[in-house]
C-alpha cells in the first residue's frame, strides 16, 4: 500500500495550472482532475499539502510522514504523467527513488548512464573527485535550476540557492517515493529544513529541498529517468498544450509491455525468448488469460517434452527439444502477463517457482527412460540422479542465501550537516568510503563488478551461473542433436562450474 501526497494547492479556477485543460487528451480533463483520477486508483486517502511558505509546507509533510505506516509517493499537483511511470516508481524496492532529468551530453542518456547499452551494475556511486570549487547551478532544465549531482544509480549531492553542489548535472523532476522504513527520517528531515527555511531562495523547489535534506542525512536516494514515458510539470496553458500533445503521441502501452520483461535475464532468455515473448504475453492478457493459466500451459509442454524424450527415438527427441524450448518460453510469458496485467498473487509465485523445478526433473526422468528403452543400459540413472541432486543443492543455496542477504542491513552512507554551505565534507567522506570499499575482499568484488561494463564479461557472468534459460537451451539442443548421456554430462559439468562460481562469490560477500 502506498499513501499519496500532493504538493500544491487544491484544484482552483481556470486560471490555476491544475484547473487548465489538457485538450489533446481524451475527455479534455483538467490537469488536477487527471492527476487525482490517476492517484485515487492507488490510494483514496490523498493528502494534499497546500501551497504556502516553505516552512509550513515542510512541517505539514513532516506530520504526514510521522503518521505513515506505508510508503509515501510525493508528487507536485501540476504534474502531467503517464500511469505506467507512476506505477514503476511506486513499485520500486529502493528505500527512496526520485525521478530525474540529466543535462544532455554526448554519449550520456537522461538517466545518467553511459549510452552503451549496458545495464546498471549495482554500484552505488561513481563520483569523480577533483579540486574544483563547488558551484551553484545557474542554468535551468525543465524549468528548474540545475542544482543536483547524480551518479550511475543514486543522487550524490543536492544544492540550493545558498548551498553549493560541485558540478551539478541534473534536476529532480518531482515524483519521489519513500519506503515506510525511511518515513521517520523524512519527517525529521522536513522539520530540520523547516527550521532553516530562511536560508533557501525563492526559486528553490520543495521536492529538491526534501531530497537535499535526505541525502545529507544519509538516505540513499535512487534515480530513475523518464525513458520512454512522459512526465512534465506545467505552469501555463501553452505548456499544458505541449504536454498533452507530446503525451498523446507516445505509446504508453508499448512502454508498459517492454517493462513487463525483466531487465536482468540471461543471454539466452534476452536474445532468444524475450524478443517476442512479450507479444505473446500481451495477446494472452488481452484475452483474459491469467498468469496461472499460462503456467499450466508451460507445465503441459514440459510434460509432453518428457514423454517425447522417453521414447528414445530420434524424431521424438527432436520434437521434445522443441517442446521444452516452448515450455520455457511460456514460463517467461506467465511472469510477463503478471507484470503487464498487474495480476500478482502468492499462489502464482509459488506455482511458478515449484513447477519450474518439476518440469526440469520430469524431463530428466524422461531422458533417462528413453536411454534405457533404447537398450543402452540403466547406468544413465547415475548421471540423472547427479544432475537432479546438483540442481537441488543449487536451488537450496540460492533460496537460503537470498533469505540471509535480505536480513543484512544496508551499508550506511555518510552524512553532513544541513547547514554546511557546500558539499565538500560530504564528497570527502564519500571518497574515504570509496577507498575503504576498494580494499581486501571488497576491492576484489568491486573490481569484478566494474568489469561488467565490458559487454563480453557481462554476458559471460550471466551465462556461467547456468540460469534456467541456459539450462533449458542446453537440454533442448543436446537432446535433439546428440543423446541423453551428453545432455546429463553437460548439465553436471556446467552445473558444477556454476555452483563453484556462485558459492565462491557468496562466501566472499558473506565475509565483507
mmCIF file of C-alpha atoms in Angstrom, residues 52-418:
data_model
loop_
_atom_site.group_PDB
_atom_site.id
_atom_site.type_symbol
_atom_site.label_atom_id
_atom_site.label_comp_id
_atom_site.label_asym_id
_atom_site.label_seq_id
_atom_site.Cartn_x
_atom_site.Cartn_y
_atom_site.Cartn_z
ATOM 1 C CA UNK A 52 2.293 28.396 1.004
ATOM 2 C CA UNK A 53 5.599 29.272 2.615
ATOM 3 C CA UNK A 54 8.303 26.621 2.595
ATOM 4 C CA UNK A 55 8.398 26.120 6.362
ATOM 5 C CA UNK A 56 4.644 25.498 6.609
ATOM 6 C CA UNK A 57 4.694 23.027 3.714
ATOM 7 C CA UNK A 58 7.648 21.137 5.188
ATOM 8 C CA UNK A 59 6.028 20.853 8.616
ATOM 9 C CA UNK A 60 2.791 19.638 7.047
ATOM 10 C CA UNK A 61 4.719 16.952 5.154
ATOM 11 C CA UNK A 62 6.531 16.002 8.372
ATOM 12 C CA UNK A 63 3.154 15.447 10.056
ATOM 13 C CA UNK A 64 2.084 13.128 7.213
ATOM 14 C CA UNK A 65 5.379 11.208 7.340
ATOM 15 C CA UNK A 66 5.220 10.750 11.123
ATOM 16 C CA UNK A 67 1.816 9.091 10.912
ATOM 17 C CA UNK A 68 2.672 6.977 7.851
ATOM 18 C CA UNK A 69 2.661 3.205 8.190
ATOM 19 C CA UNK A 70 3.138 2.666 4.454
ATOM 20 C CA UNK A 71 5.384 4.031 1.763
ATOM 21 C CA UNK A 72 4.837 7.596 0.543
ATOM 22 C CA UNK A 73 4.571 8.845 -3.034
ATOM 23 C CA UNK A 74 5.115 12.608 -3.172
ATOM 24 C CA UNK A 75 4.248 14.437 -6.384
ATOM 25 C CA UNK A 76 3.563 18.079 -7.345
ATOM 26 C CA UNK A 77 -0.066 18.690 -8.234
ATOM 27 C CA UNK A 78 0.759 20.380 -11.542
ATOM 28 C CA UNK A 79 2.231 17.144 -12.934
ATOM 29 C CA UNK A 80 1.299 15.594 -16.267
ATOM 30 C CA UNK A 81 2.446 11.970 -16.145
ATOM 31 C CA UNK A 82 1.828 8.544 -17.599
ATOM 32 C CA UNK A 83 0.092 5.963 -15.395
ATOM 33 C CA UNK A 84 2.866 3.467 -16.137
ATOM 34 C CA UNK A 85 5.548 5.819 -14.819
ATOM 35 C CA UNK A 86 3.643 6.285 -11.551
ATOM 36 C CA UNK A 87 3.301 2.516 -11.266
ATOM 37 C CA UNK A 88 7.002 1.848 -11.849
ATOM 38 C CA UNK A 89 8.156 4.457 -9.350
ATOM 39 C CA UNK A 90 5.778 3.322 -6.621
ATOM 40 C CA UNK A 91 6.695 -0.352 -7.099
ATOM 41 C CA UNK A 92 10.404 0.327 -6.640
ATOM 42 C CA UNK A 93 12.147 -1.710 -3.951
ATOM 43 C CA UNK A 94 14.555 1.130 -3.203
ATOM 44 C CA UNK A 95 14.294 2.860 0.138
ATOM 45 C CA UNK A 96 13.915 6.115 -1.783
ATOM 46 C CA UNK A 97 13.602 6.826 -5.503
ATOM 47 C CA UNK A 98 13.445 10.134 -7.374
ATOM 48 C CA UNK A 99 12.618 10.934 -10.991
ATOM 49 C CA UNK A 100 15.483 12.886 -12.565
ATOM 50 C CA UNK A 101 16.415 14.576 -15.812
ATOM 51 C CA UNK A 102 20.104 14.845 -16.538
ATOM 52 C CA UNK A 103 21.768 17.544 -18.559
ATOM 53 C CA UNK A 104 22.157 16.196 -22.100
ATOM 54 C CA UNK A 105 25.740 15.400 -23.046
ATOM 55 C CA UNK A 106 27.171 13.458 -25.947
ATOM 56 C CA UNK A 107 27.023 9.729 -25.205
ATOM 57 C CA UNK A 108 25.069 10.129 -21.992
ATOM 58 C CA UNK A 109 21.406 9.333 -21.535
ATOM 59 C CA UNK A 110 18.827 11.198 -19.482
ATOM 60 C CA UNK A 111 19.088 8.578 -16.753
ATOM 61 C CA UNK A 112 22.712 9.495 -16.173
ATOM 62 C CA UNK A 113 24.190 6.314 -17.596
ATOM 63 C CA UNK A 114 26.599 5.960 -20.443
ATOM 64 C CA UNK A 115 24.642 5.200 -23.558
ATOM 65 C CA UNK A 116 26.434 1.947 -24.370
ATOM 66 C CA UNK A 117 23.564 -0.486 -23.951
ATOM 67 C CA UNK A 118 24.874 -1.829 -20.650
ATOM 68 C CA UNK A 119 22.711 -2.168 -17.582
ATOM 69 C CA UNK A 120 23.336 -0.654 -14.174
ATOM 70 C CA UNK A 121 25.761 -2.997 -12.438
ATOM 71 C CA UNK A 122 24.611 -2.066 -8.970
ATOM 72 C CA UNK A 123 27.431 0.292 -7.988
ATOM 73 C CA UNK A 124 26.260 2.904 -5.529
ATOM 74 C CA UNK A 125 28.292 5.796 -6.814
ATOM 75 C CA UNK A 126 30.664 6.966 -9.486
ATOM 76 C CA UNK A 127 31.994 10.209 -8.015
ATOM 77 C CA UNK A 128 34.869 11.802 -9.857
ATOM 78 C CA UNK A 129 36.550 13.992 -7.247
ATOM 79 C CA UNK A 130 38.766 16.878 -8.182
ATOM 80 C CA UNK A 131 39.911 20.124 -6.653
ATOM 81 C CA UNK A 132 37.321 22.223 -8.454
ATOM 82 C CA UNK A 133 35.441 24.674 -6.250
ATOM 83 C CA UNK A 134 31.803 23.850 -5.504
ATOM 84 C CA UNK A 135 29.443 25.794 -7.702
ATOM 85 C CA UNK A 136 25.756 26.598 -7.752
ATOM 86 C CA UNK A 137 23.953 25.507 -10.903
ATOM 87 C CA UNK A 138 22.815 28.642 -12.702
ATOM 88 C CA UNK A 139 21.441 27.015 -15.840
ATOM 89 C CA UNK A 140 17.953 25.520 -15.900
ATOM 90 C CA UNK A 141 16.436 22.265 -17.114
ATOM 91 C CA UNK A 142 12.720 21.529 -17.353
ATOM 92 C CA UNK A 143 12.147 24.972 -15.829
ATOM 93 C CA UNK A 144 14.106 24.062 -12.676
ATOM 94 C CA UNK A 145 17.602 25.190 -11.671
ATOM 95 C CA UNK A 146 20.265 22.502 -12.136
ATOM 96 C CA UNK A 147 21.425 22.001 -8.546
ATOM 97 C CA UNK A 148 21.783 18.236 -8.220
ATOM 98 C CA UNK A 149 24.571 15.812 -8.952
ATOM 99 C CA UNK A 150 23.642 12.218 -9.735
ATOM 100 C CA UNK A 151 25.865 9.213 -10.248
ATOM 101 C CA UNK A 152 25.061 6.000 -12.014
ATOM 102 C CA UNK A 153 22.371 4.784 -9.653
ATOM 103 C CA UNK A 154 21.699 7.388 -6.972
ATOM 104 C CA UNK A 155 21.687 11.059 -6.045
ATOM 105 C CA UNK A 156 25.169 12.046 -4.893
ATOM 106 C CA UNK A 157 24.605 15.643 -3.835
ATOM 107 C CA UNK A 158 21.904 18.330 -3.973
ATOM 108 C CA UNK A 159 22.267 22.082 -3.592
ATOM 109 C CA UNK A 160 20.009 25.060 -3.012
ATOM 110 C CA UNK A 161 20.236 28.744 -3.848
ATOM 111 C CA UNK A 162 22.606 29.096 -0.859
ATOM 112 C CA UNK A 163 24.112 25.598 -0.634
ATOM 113 C CA UNK A 164 26.613 24.829 -3.367
ATOM 114 C CA UNK A 165 26.978 21.472 -5.106
ATOM 115 C CA UNK A 166 30.040 20.507 -7.080
ATOM 116 C CA UNK A 167 29.451 20.241 -10.822
ATOM 117 C CA UNK A 168 25.654 19.813 -10.822
ATOM 118 C CA UNK A 169 24.421 17.707 -13.725
ATOM 119 C CA UNK A 170 20.704 17.041 -13.144
ATOM 120 C CA UNK A 171 17.402 18.239 -11.767
ATOM 121 C CA UNK A 172 14.929 16.324 -9.610
ATOM 122 C CA UNK A 173 11.724 16.480 -11.599
ATOM 123 C CA UNK A 174 9.217 15.935 -8.836
ATOM 124 C CA UNK A 175 7.875 12.452 -8.069
ATOM 125 C CA UNK A 176 9.583 10.955 -5.029
ATOM 126 C CA UNK A 177 8.896 7.539 -3.496
ATOM 127 C CA UNK A 178 9.883 6.910 0.127
ATOM 128 C CA UNK A 179 9.639 3.485 1.780
ATOM 129 C CA UNK A 180 7.964 3.110 5.158
ATOM 130 C CA UNK A 181 11.326 2.479 6.842
ATOM 131 C CA UNK A 182 12.575 5.907 5.702
ATOM 132 C CA UNK A 183 9.391 7.776 6.664
ATOM 133 C CA UNK A 184 10.718 8.684 10.154
ATOM 134 C CA UNK A 185 13.892 10.085 8.582
ATOM 135 C CA UNK A 186 11.749 12.064 6.136
ATOM 136 C CA UNK A 187 9.734 13.544 8.996
ATOM 137 C CA UNK A 188 12.873 14.510 10.926
ATOM 138 C CA UNK A 189 14.463 15.967 7.797
ATOM 139 C CA UNK A 190 11.420 18.076 6.936
ATOM 140 C CA UNK A 191 11.342 19.570 10.446
ATOM 141 C CA UNK A 192 15.058 20.373 10.305
ATOM 142 C CA UNK A 193 14.610 22.004 6.894
ATOM 143 C CA UNK A 194 11.605 23.994 8.148
ATOM 144 C CA UNK A 195 13.737 25.439 10.964
ATOM 145 C CA UNK A 196 16.258 26.738 8.441
ATOM 146 C CA UNK A 197 13.750 27.854 5.775
ATOM 147 C CA UNK A 198 15.124 31.412 5.794
ATOM 148 C CA UNK A 199 18.331 30.071 4.178
ATOM 149 C CA UNK A 200 16.594 28.955 0.998
ATOM 150 C CA UNK A 201 15.941 31.050 -2.093
ATOM 151 C CA UNK A 202 12.719 31.983 -3.810
ATOM 152 C CA UNK A 203 13.404 29.602 -6.720
ATOM 153 C CA UNK A 204 14.257 26.594 -4.537
ATOM 154 C CA UNK A 205 11.905 23.749 -5.388
ATOM 155 C CA UNK A 206 10.245 21.972 -2.459
ATOM 156 C CA UNK A 207 10.968 18.471 -3.816
ATOM 157 C CA UNK A 208 14.624 19.294 -4.372
ATOM 158 C CA UNK A 209 14.836 20.669 -0.825
ATOM 159 C CA UNK A 210 13.440 17.413 0.547
ATOM 160 C CA UNK A 211 15.973 15.315 -1.366
ATOM 161 C CA UNK A 212 18.710 17.777 -0.344
ATOM 162 C CA UNK A 213 17.905 17.000 3.281
ATOM 163 C CA UNK A 214 17.533 13.254 2.791
ATOM 164 C CA UNK A 215 20.905 12.912 1.027
ATOM 165 C CA UNK A 216 22.690 14.950 3.678
ATOM 166 C CA UNK A 217 21.057 12.784 6.355
ATOM 167 C CA UNK A 218 22.478 9.619 4.788
ATOM 168 C CA UNK A 219 19.474 8.292 2.844
ATOM 169 C CA UNK A 220 20.352 6.550 -0.422
ATOM 170 C CA UNK A 221 18.019 8.136 -2.983
ATOM 171 C CA UNK A 222 17.960 6.103 -6.184
ATOM 172 C CA UNK A 223 17.351 7.694 -9.561
ATOM 173 C CA UNK A 224 15.117 6.910 -12.493
ATOM 174 C CA UNK A 225 14.753 8.721 -15.793
ATOM 175 C CA UNK A 226 11.598 9.063 -17.846
ATOM 176 C CA UNK A 227 12.944 6.822 -20.629
ATOM 177 C CA UNK A 228 10.049 6.032 -22.961
ATOM 178 C CA UNK A 229 7.380 7.517 -20.657
ATOM 179 C CA UNK A 230 6.199 11.063 -20.052
ATOM 180 C CA UNK A 231 6.456 13.467 -17.139
ATOM 181 C CA UNK A 232 6.333 17.237 -17.005
ATOM 182 C CA UNK A 233 5.376 19.936 -14.536
ATOM 183 C CA UNK A 234 3.267 22.618 -16.175
ATOM 184 C CA UNK A 235 2.508 26.205 -15.207
ATOM 185 C CA UNK A 236 0.886 27.781 -18.273
ATOM 186 C CA UNK A 237 -1.735 26.798 -20.826
ATOM 187 C CA UNK A 238 0.935 26.756 -23.509
ATOM 188 C CA UNK A 239 2.975 24.220 -21.536
ATOM 189 C CA UNK A 240 -0.177 22.189 -20.889
ATOM 190 C CA UNK A 241 -0.997 22.112 -24.603
ATOM 191 C CA UNK A 242 2.543 20.982 -25.427
ATOM 192 C CA UNK A 243 2.477 18.327 -22.714
ATOM 193 C CA UNK A 244 -0.869 16.949 -23.856
ATOM 194 C CA UNK A 245 0.216 16.762 -27.485
ATOM 195 C CA UNK A 246 3.530 15.093 -26.631
ATOM 196 C CA UNK A 247 1.899 12.585 -24.308
ATOM 197 C CA UNK A 248 -0.779 11.733 -26.886
ATOM 198 C CA UNK A 249 1.991 10.927 -29.382
ATOM 199 C CA UNK A 250 3.723 8.416 -27.093
ATOM 200 C CA UNK A 251 2.853 4.726 -26.972
ATOM 201 C CA UNK A 252 2.342 4.065 -23.270
ATOM 202 C CA UNK A 253 1.127 0.518 -23.893
ATOM 203 C CA UNK A 254 4.358 -0.377 -25.711
ATOM 204 C CA UNK A 255 6.378 1.034 -22.815
ATOM 205 C CA UNK A 256 4.288 -0.981 -20.376
ATOM 206 C CA UNK A 257 4.854 -4.092 -22.473
ATOM 207 C CA UNK A 258 8.612 -3.533 -22.632
ATOM 208 C CA UNK A 259 8.730 -3.053 -18.880
ATOM 209 C CA UNK A 260 6.941 -6.375 -18.388
ATOM 210 C CA UNK A 261 10.217 -8.040 -19.424
ATOM 211 C CA UNK A 262 12.760 -8.464 -16.636
ATOM 212 C CA UNK A 263 15.887 -6.445 -17.269
ATOM 213 C CA UNK A 264 18.379 -8.839 -15.671
ATOM 214 C CA UNK A 265 17.710 -12.032 -17.627
ATOM 215 C CA UNK A 266 20.376 -14.332 -19.025
ATOM 216 C CA UNK A 267 21.820 -14.286 -22.530
ATOM 217 C CA UNK A 268 19.565 -16.974 -23.997
ATOM 218 C CA UNK A 269 16.403 -15.506 -22.482
ATOM 219 C CA UNK A 270 17.276 -11.980 -23.597
ATOM 220 C CA UNK A 271 18.076 -12.785 -27.220
ATOM 221 C CA UNK A 272 16.087 -15.925 -27.996
ATOM 222 C CA UNK A 273 12.912 -15.555 -25.926
ATOM 223 C CA UNK A 274 12.141 -12.047 -24.692
ATOM 224 C CA UNK A 275 12.462 -10.572 -28.177
ATOM 225 C CA UNK A 276 8.994 -11.941 -28.964
ATOM 226 C CA UNK A 277 7.533 -13.482 -25.784
ATOM 227 C CA UNK A 278 6.262 -10.075 -24.657
ATOM 228 C CA UNK A 279 3.864 -10.013 -27.607
ATOM 229 C CA UNK A 280 2.515 -13.440 -26.633
ATOM 230 C CA UNK A 281 2.061 -12.049 -23.111
ATOM 231 C CA UNK A 282 0.068 -9.069 -24.372
ATOM 232 C CA UNK A 283 -2.059 -11.324 -26.586
ATOM 233 C CA UNK A 284 -2.769 -13.606 -23.628
ATOM 234 C CA UNK A 285 -3.528 -10.737 -21.233
ATOM 235 C CA UNK A 286 -5.965 -9.090 -23.652
ATOM 236 C CA UNK A 287 -7.872 -12.354 -23.947
ATOM 237 C CA UNK A 288 -8.236 -12.732 -20.222
ATOM 238 C CA UNK A 289 -5.671 -15.479 -19.636
ATOM 239 C CA UNK A 290 -4.268 -15.377 -16.123
ATOM 240 C CA UNK A 291 -0.597 -15.951 -15.258
ATOM 241 C CA UNK A 292 -1.551 -19.240 -13.560
ATOM 242 C CA UNK A 293 -3.243 -20.483 -16.721
ATOM 243 C CA UNK A 294 -0.106 -19.673 -18.725
ATOM 244 C CA UNK A 295 1.914 -21.551 -16.096
ATOM 245 C CA UNK A 296 -0.271 -24.610 -16.691
ATOM 246 C CA UNK A 297 0.450 -24.374 -20.434
ATOM 247 C CA UNK A 298 4.166 -24.326 -19.650
ATOM 248 C CA UNK A 299 3.800 -27.375 -17.386
ATOM 249 C CA UNK A 300 1.848 -29.284 -20.062
ATOM 250 C CA UNK A 301 4.542 -28.559 -22.651
ATOM 251 C CA UNK A 302 7.237 -29.713 -20.225
ATOM 252 C CA UNK A 303 5.437 -32.997 -19.532
ATOM 253 C CA UNK A 304 4.878 -33.503 -23.279
ATOM 254 C CA UNK A 305 8.596 -32.949 -23.866
ATOM 255 C CA UNK A 306 9.443 -35.540 -21.210
ATOM 256 C CA UNK A 307 7.075 -38.023 -22.881
ATOM 257 C CA UNK A 308 8.806 -37.458 -26.229
ATOM 258 C CA UNK A 309 12.227 -37.950 -24.670
ATOM 259 C CA UNK A 310 11.025 -41.166 -23.005
ATOM 260 C CA UNK A 311 10.558 -42.835 -26.429
ATOM 261 C CA UNK A 312 14.267 -42.673 -27.173
ATOM 262 C CA UNK A 313 13.566 -42.288 -30.925
ATOM 263 C CA UNK A 314 15.424 -39.528 -32.763
ATOM 264 C CA UNK A 315 12.370 -37.785 -34.325
ATOM 265 C CA UNK A 316 10.642 -37.709 -30.935
ATOM 266 C CA UNK A 317 13.842 -36.466 -29.270
ATOM 267 C CA UNK A 318 13.915 -33.544 -31.720
ATOM 268 C CA UNK A 319 10.257 -32.817 -31.014
ATOM 269 C CA UNK A 320 10.988 -32.998 -27.285
ATOM 270 C CA UNK A 321 13.726 -30.409 -27.719
ATOM 271 C CA UNK A 322 11.272 -28.085 -29.463
ATOM 272 C CA UNK A 323 8.614 -28.620 -26.785
ATOM 273 C CA UNK A 324 10.995 -27.994 -23.876
ATOM 274 C CA UNK A 325 12.061 -24.755 -25.557
ATOM 275 C CA UNK A 326 8.457 -23.563 -25.775
ATOM 276 C CA UNK A 327 7.828 -24.752 -22.228
ATOM 277 C CA UNK A 328 10.490 -22.253 -21.202
ATOM 278 C CA UNK A 329 9.010 -19.559 -23.458
ATOM 279 C CA UNK A 330 5.673 -19.857 -21.674
ATOM 280 C CA UNK A 331 7.499 -19.961 -18.348
ATOM 281 C CA UNK A 332 8.714 -16.445 -19.233
ATOM 282 C CA UNK A 333 5.308 -15.420 -20.582
ATOM 283 C CA UNK A 334 3.481 -16.121 -17.301
ATOM 284 C CA UNK A 335 5.629 -13.587 -15.451
ATOM 285 C CA UNK A 336 5.286 -11.083 -18.275
ATOM 286 C CA UNK A 337 1.500 -11.470 -18.227
ATOM 287 C CA UNK A 338 1.544 -10.849 -14.464
ATOM 288 C CA UNK A 339 3.621 -7.670 -14.851
ATOM 289 C CA UNK A 340 1.730 -6.407 -17.923
ATOM 290 C CA UNK A 341 -1.747 -7.088 -16.496
ATOM 291 C CA UNK A 342 -0.589 -6.340 -12.922
ATOM 292 C CA UNK A 343 -2.017 -9.590 -11.658
ATOM 293 C CA UNK A 344 0.173 -10.808 -8.836
ATOM 294 C CA UNK A 345 -0.522 -13.419 -6.204
ATOM 295 C CA UNK A 346 1.195 -15.637 -3.674
ATOM 296 C CA UNK A 347 -0.236 -18.740 -5.347
ATOM 297 C CA UNK A 348 1.130 -17.721 -8.737
ATOM 298 C CA UNK A 349 4.617 -17.039 -7.381
ATOM 299 C CA UNK A 350 4.635 -20.375 -5.552
ATOM 300 C CA UNK A 351 3.362 -22.305 -8.599
ATOM 301 C CA UNK A 352 5.933 -20.705 -10.870
ATOM 302 C CA UNK A 353 8.874 -21.498 -8.593
ATOM 303 C CA UNK A 354 7.680 -25.019 -7.770
ATOM 304 C CA UNK A 355 6.768 -26.176 -11.247
ATOM 305 C CA UNK A 356 9.965 -24.802 -12.786
ATOM 306 C CA UNK A 357 11.718 -27.492 -10.762
ATOM 307 C CA UNK A 358 9.040 -30.066 -11.619
ATOM 308 C CA UNK A 359 9.494 -29.508 -15.367
ATOM 309 C CA UNK A 360 13.249 -29.915 -15.124
ATOM 310 C CA UNK A 361 13.090 -33.097 -13.093
ATOM 311 C CA UNK A 362 10.340 -34.771 -15.148
ATOM 312 C CA UNK A 363 12.402 -34.046 -18.268
ATOM 313 C CA UNK A 364 15.442 -35.636 -16.589
ATOM 314 C CA UNK A 365 13.330 -38.715 -15.898
ATOM 315 C CA UNK A 366 12.066 -38.785 -19.500
ATOM 316 C CA UNK A 367 15.594 -38.598 -20.882
ATOM 317 C CA UNK A 368 16.780 -41.431 -18.634
ATOM 318 C CA UNK A 369 13.796 -43.629 -19.530
ATOM 319 C CA UNK A 370 14.388 -43.005 -23.231
ATOM 320 C CA UNK A 371 18.013 -44.050 -22.889
ATOM 321 C CA UNK A 372 17.028 -47.294 -21.122
ATOM 322 C CA UNK A 373 14.230 -48.267 -23.542
ATOM 323 C CA UNK A 374 16.654 -47.754 -26.415
ATOM 324 C CA UNK A 375 18.747 -50.599 -25.000
ATOM 325 C CA UNK A 376 21.688 -48.504 -23.794
ATOM 326 C CA UNK A 377 21.692 -49.817 -20.219
ATOM 327 C CA UNK A 378 20.474 -48.387 -16.949
ATOM 328 C CA UNK A 379 23.694 -46.723 -15.746
ATOM 329 C CA UNK A 380 22.267 -43.456 -17.069
ATOM 330 C CA UNK A 381 20.311 -43.159 -13.821
ATOM 331 C CA UNK A 382 23.554 -42.322 -12.009
ATOM 332 C CA UNK A 383 24.027 -39.264 -14.216
ATOM 333 C CA UNK A 384 20.322 -38.375 -13.946
ATOM 334 C CA UNK A 385 20.425 -38.501 -10.145
ATOM 335 C CA UNK A 386 23.663 -36.499 -10.131
ATOM 336 C CA UNK A 387 22.022 -33.787 -12.259
ATOM 337 C CA UNK A 388 18.927 -33.721 -10.035
ATOM 338 C CA UNK A 389 20.982 -33.663 -6.837
ATOM 339 C CA UNK A 390 23.304 -30.920 -8.085
ATOM 340 C CA UNK A 391 20.422 -28.740 -9.211
ATOM 341 C CA UNK A 392 18.551 -29.307 -5.938
ATOM 342 C CA UNK A 393 21.591 -28.226 -3.913
ATOM 343 C CA UNK A 394 21.988 -25.122 -6.093
ATOM 344 C CA UNK A 395 18.364 -24.139 -5.561
ATOM 345 C CA UNK A 396 18.712 -24.692 -1.820
ATOM 346 C CA UNK A 397 21.775 -22.435 -1.713
ATOM 347 C CA UNK A 398 20.017 -19.784 -3.843
ATOM 348 C CA UNK A 399 16.988 -19.566 -1.586
ATOM 349 C CA UNK A 400 18.929 -19.709 1.687
ATOM 350 C CA UNK A 401 21.398 -17.026 0.592
ATOM 351 C CA UNK A 402 18.564 -14.806 -0.618
ATOM 352 C CA UNK A 403 16.812 -15.019 2.747
ATOM 353 C CA UNK A 404 20.033 -14.392 4.684
ATOM 354 C CA UNK A 405 21.024 -11.487 2.439
ATOM 355 C CA UNK A 406 17.691 -9.742 2.998
ATOM 356 C CA UNK A 407 18.397 -9.715 6.728
ATOM 357 C CA UNK A 408 21.685 -7.868 6.203
ATOM 358 C CA UNK A 409 21.244 -4.136 6.935
ATOM 359 C CA UNK A 410 22.274 -1.780 4.113
ATOM 360 C CA UNK A 411 25.661 -0.128 4.377
ATOM 361 C CA UNK A 412 25.126 3.374 5.808
ATOM 362 C CA UNK A 413 26.009 6.391 3.697
ATOM 363 C CA UNK A 414 27.974 9.331 5.125
ATOM 364 C CA UNK A 415 26.074 12.335 6.473
ATOM 365 C CA UNK A 416 26.804 16.023 6.669
ATOM 366 C CA UNK A 417 25.193 18.982 8.392
ATOM 367 C CA UNK A 418 22.211 20.530 6.626
#
